[in-house]
Short mmCIF file of C-alpha atoms in Angstrom, two decimals:
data_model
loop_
_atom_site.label_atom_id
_atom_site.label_comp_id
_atom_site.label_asym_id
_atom_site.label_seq_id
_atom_site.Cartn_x
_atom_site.Cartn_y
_atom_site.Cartn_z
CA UNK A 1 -24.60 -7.45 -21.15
CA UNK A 2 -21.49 -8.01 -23.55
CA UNK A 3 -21.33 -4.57 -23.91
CA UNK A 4 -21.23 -3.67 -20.69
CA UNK A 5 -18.69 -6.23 -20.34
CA UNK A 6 -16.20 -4.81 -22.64
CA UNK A 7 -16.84 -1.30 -20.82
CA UNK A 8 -15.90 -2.75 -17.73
CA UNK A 9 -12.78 -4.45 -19.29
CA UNK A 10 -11.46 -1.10 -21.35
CA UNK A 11 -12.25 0.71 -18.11
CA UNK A 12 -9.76 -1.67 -15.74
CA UNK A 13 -7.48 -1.42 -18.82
CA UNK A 14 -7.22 2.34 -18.61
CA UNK A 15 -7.05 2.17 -14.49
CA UNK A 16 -3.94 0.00 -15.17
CA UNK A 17 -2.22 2.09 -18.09
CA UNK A 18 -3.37 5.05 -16.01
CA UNK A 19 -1.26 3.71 -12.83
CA UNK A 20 1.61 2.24 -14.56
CA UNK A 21 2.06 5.58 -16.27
CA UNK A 22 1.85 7.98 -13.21
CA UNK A 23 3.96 5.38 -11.44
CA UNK A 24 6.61 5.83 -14.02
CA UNK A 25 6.32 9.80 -14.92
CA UNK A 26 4.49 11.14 -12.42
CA UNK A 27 1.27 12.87 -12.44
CA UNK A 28 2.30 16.08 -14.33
CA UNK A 29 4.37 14.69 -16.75
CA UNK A 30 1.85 11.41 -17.85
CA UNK A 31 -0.01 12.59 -20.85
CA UNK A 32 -3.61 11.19 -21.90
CA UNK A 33 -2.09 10.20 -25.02
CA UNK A 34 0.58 7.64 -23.41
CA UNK A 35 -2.04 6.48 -21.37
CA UNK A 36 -4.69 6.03 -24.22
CA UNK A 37 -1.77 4.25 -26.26
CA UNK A 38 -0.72 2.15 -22.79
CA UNK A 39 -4.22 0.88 -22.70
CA UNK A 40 -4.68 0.15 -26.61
CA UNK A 41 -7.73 2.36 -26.14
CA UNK A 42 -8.43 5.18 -28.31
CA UNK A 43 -8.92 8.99 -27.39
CA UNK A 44 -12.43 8.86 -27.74
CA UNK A 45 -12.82 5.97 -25.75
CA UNK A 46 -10.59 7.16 -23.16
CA UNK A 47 -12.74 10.25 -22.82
CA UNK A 48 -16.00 8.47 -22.97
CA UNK A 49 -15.25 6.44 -19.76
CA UNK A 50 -12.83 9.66 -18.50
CA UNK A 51 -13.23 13.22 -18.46
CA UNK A 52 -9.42 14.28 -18.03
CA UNK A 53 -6.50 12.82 -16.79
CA UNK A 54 -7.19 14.14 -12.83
CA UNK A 55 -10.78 11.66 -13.10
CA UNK A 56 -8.01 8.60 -14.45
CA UNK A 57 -5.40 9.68 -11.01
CA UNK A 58 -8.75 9.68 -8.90
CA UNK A 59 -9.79 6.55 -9.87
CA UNK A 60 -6.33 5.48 -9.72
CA UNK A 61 -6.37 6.53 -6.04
CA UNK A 62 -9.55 4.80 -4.96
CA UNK A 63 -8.64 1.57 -6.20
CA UNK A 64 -5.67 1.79 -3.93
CA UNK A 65 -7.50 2.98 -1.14
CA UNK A 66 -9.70 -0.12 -1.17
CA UNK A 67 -6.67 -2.09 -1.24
CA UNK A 68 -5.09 -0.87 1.86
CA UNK A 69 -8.47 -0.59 3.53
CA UNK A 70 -8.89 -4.09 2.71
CA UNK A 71 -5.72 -4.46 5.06
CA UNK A 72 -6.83 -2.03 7.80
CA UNK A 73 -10.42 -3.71 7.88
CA UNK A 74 -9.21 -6.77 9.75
CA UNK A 75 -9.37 -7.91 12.91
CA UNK A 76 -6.82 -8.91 15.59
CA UNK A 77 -6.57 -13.32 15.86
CA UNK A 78 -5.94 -15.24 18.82
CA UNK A 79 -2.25 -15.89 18.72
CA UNK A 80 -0.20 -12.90 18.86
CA UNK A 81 -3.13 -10.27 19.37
CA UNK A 82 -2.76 -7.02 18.13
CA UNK A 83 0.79 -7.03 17.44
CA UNK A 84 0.32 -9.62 15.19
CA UNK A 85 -1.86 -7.73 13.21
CA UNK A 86 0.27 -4.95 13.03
CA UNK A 87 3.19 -7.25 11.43
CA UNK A 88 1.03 -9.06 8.79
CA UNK A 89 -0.70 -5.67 7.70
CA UNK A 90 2.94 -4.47 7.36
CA UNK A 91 3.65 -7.28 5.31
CA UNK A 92 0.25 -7.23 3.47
CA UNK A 93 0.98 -3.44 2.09
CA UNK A 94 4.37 -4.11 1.23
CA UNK A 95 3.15 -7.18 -0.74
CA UNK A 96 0.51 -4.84 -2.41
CA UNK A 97 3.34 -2.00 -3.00
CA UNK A 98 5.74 -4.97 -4.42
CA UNK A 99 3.15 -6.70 -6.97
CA UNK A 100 0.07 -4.10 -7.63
CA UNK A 101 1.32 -1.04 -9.73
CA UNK A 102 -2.13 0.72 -8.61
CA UNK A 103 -1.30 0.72 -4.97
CA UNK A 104 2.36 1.75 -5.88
CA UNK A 105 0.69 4.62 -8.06
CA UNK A 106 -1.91 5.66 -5.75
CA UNK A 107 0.77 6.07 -2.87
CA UNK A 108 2.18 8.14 -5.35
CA UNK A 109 -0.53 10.61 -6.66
CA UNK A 110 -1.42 10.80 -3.15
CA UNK A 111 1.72 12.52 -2.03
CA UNK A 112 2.14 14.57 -4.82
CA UNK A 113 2.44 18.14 -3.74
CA UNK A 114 1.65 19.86 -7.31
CA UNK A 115 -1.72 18.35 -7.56
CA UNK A 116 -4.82 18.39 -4.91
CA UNK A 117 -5.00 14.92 -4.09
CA UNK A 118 -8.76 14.02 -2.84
CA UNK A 119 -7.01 10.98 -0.39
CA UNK A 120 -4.12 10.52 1.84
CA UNK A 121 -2.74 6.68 2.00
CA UNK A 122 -0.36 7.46 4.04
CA UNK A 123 -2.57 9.07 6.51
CA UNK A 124 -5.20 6.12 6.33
CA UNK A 125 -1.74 4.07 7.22
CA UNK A 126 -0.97 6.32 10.01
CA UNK A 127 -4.46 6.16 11.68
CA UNK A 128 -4.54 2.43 11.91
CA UNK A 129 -1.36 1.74 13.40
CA UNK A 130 -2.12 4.25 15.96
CA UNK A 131 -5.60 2.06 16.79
CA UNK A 132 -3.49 -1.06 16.64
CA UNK A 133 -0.79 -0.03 19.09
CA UNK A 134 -3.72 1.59 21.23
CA UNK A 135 -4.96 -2.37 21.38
CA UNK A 136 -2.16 -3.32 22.54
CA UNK A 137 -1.60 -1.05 25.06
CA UNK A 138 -5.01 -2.39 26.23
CA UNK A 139 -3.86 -5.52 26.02
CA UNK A 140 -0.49 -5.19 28.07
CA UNK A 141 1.00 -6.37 24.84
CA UNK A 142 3.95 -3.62 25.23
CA UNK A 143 7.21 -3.87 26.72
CA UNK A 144 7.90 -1.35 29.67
CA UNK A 145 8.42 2.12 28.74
CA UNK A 146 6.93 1.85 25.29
CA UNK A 147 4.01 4.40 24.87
CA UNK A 148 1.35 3.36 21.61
CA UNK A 149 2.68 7.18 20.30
CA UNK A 150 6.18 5.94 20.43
CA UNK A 151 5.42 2.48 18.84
CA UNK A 152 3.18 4.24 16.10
CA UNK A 153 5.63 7.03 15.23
CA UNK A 154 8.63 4.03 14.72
CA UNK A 155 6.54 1.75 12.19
CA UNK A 156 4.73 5.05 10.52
CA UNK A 157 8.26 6.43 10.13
CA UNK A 158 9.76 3.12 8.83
CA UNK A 159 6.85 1.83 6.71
CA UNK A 160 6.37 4.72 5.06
CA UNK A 161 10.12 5.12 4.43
CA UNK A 162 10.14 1.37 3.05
CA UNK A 163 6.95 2.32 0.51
CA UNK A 164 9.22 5.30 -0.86
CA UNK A 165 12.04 4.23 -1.49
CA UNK A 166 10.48 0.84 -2.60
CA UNK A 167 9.19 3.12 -5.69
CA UNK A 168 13.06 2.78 -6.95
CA UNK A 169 14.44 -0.24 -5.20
CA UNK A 170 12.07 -3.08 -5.23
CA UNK A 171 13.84 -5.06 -2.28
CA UNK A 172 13.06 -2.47 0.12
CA UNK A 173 9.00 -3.88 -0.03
CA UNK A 174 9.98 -7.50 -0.12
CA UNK A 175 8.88 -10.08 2.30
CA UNK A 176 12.38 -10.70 3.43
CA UNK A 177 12.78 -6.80 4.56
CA UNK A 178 10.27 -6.46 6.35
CA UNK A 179 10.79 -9.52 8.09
CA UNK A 180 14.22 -8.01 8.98
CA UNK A 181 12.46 -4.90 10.08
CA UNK A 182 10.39 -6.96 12.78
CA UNK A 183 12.69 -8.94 13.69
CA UNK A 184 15.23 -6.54 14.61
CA UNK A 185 12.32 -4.22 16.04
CA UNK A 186 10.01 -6.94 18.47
CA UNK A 187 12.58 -7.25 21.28
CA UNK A 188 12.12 -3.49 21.92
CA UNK A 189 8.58 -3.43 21.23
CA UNK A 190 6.77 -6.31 22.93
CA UNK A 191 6.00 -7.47 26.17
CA UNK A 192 8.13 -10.67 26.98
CA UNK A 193 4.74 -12.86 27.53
CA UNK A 194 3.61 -12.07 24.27
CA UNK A 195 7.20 -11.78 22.15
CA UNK A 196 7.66 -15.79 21.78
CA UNK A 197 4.37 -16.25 19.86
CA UNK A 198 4.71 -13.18 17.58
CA UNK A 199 5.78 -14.52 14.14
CA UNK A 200 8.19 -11.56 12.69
CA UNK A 201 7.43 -13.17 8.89
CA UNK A 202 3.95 -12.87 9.27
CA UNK A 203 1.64 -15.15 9.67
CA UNK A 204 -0.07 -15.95 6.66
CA UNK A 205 0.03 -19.26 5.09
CA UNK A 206 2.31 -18.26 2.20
CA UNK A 207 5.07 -14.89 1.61
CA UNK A 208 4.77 -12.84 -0.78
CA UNK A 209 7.50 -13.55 -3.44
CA UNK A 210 10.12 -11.52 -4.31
CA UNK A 211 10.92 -8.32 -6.39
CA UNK A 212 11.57 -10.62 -9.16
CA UNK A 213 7.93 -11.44 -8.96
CA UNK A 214 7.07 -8.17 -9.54
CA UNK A 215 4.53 -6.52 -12.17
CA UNK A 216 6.45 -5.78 -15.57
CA UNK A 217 7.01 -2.04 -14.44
CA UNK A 218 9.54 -3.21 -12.09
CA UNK A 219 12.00 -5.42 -14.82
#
């Protein structure tokens, strides 16, 4: 059991080194050795829990794909509908691209062009705001003359935008951005019955903090 233990442990540490380095080089440039070093793990152990630096960037992206899927997985509430849902998993994966350097990484790995990437975050994004505009269509949560394919292509396009540029400017993913974002973006969006209850900061008992709350990649 302790042994396992410490596997477990040196594995998460070399998940973590693994991320923080691709977030900060990039896939191609990371090296097993930085990582190894990152993780105060040696090159045999590094090898014994991963074959090559492409297993490290896949297991790098699953973690973030549970993350967001953790996000994606839940269900509309009572007040607000599925509008509200759409807002607080905004604000959920901009919390997880502010404060978790795996999510930030996997986003990144994901959309790297030189390598194959076996996921596509931003695609997983995509496909749920598309479900959650199509339930409020359903609904009648929309305002007249907005189509879910319109709404959908507006916060794709934007939240997407926010997680890249995020990578270099922190205050682009932080709790008081995206409550901009909403804010500025509701009055076109919803229906007028449903716009007063819709909480543009989210609805969750407590905002993520700040960039300056960040993980140590980001001071």
């Amino acid at each position: 059991m302790v042994k396992q233990e410490r596997a477990a442990r040196t594995r998460e540490a070399l998940i973590r080194a693994a991320a923080e380095i691709f977030a900060e080089e990039g896939f191609v440039t990371a090296s097993i050795a930085t990582i190894s070093r990152k993780a105060g793990v040696s090159a045999g152990g590094l090898h014994f829990h991963f074959g090559s630096k492409t297993e490290l960037a896949e297991a790098v992206e699953g973690r973030a794909v549970e993350a967001v899927r953790r996000i994606t997985a839940a269900v509309p509430g009572r007040s607000g509908g599925a509008l509200q849902l759409l807002i607080d998993g905004a604000h959920g994966l901009a919390a997880l691209l502010a404060h978790d350097v795996v999510v930030r990484a996997g986003f990144g790995l994901c959309a790297d062009w030189r390598r194959d990437a076996g996921c596509d975050l931003r695609r997983i994004w995509q496909g749920w705001v598309q479900d959650v505009f199509r339930a409020a269509e359903r609904d009648e949560q929309l305002a007249d003359g907005v189509s879910p394919e319109d709404g959908a292509l507006a916060v794709v396009a934007a939240t997407v935008g926010f997680e890249v540029l995020g990578a270099g400017e922190p205050d682009w993913v932080s709790h008081r951005s995206l409550t901009r974002f909403w804010a500025l973006l509701l009055p076109r969006l919803a229906a007028e019955h449903v716009l007063g209850v819709l909480v543009a900061e989210g609805s969750g008992a407590e905002p993520a903090a700040g960039p300056q709350a960040a993980d140590d990649d980001h001071q």
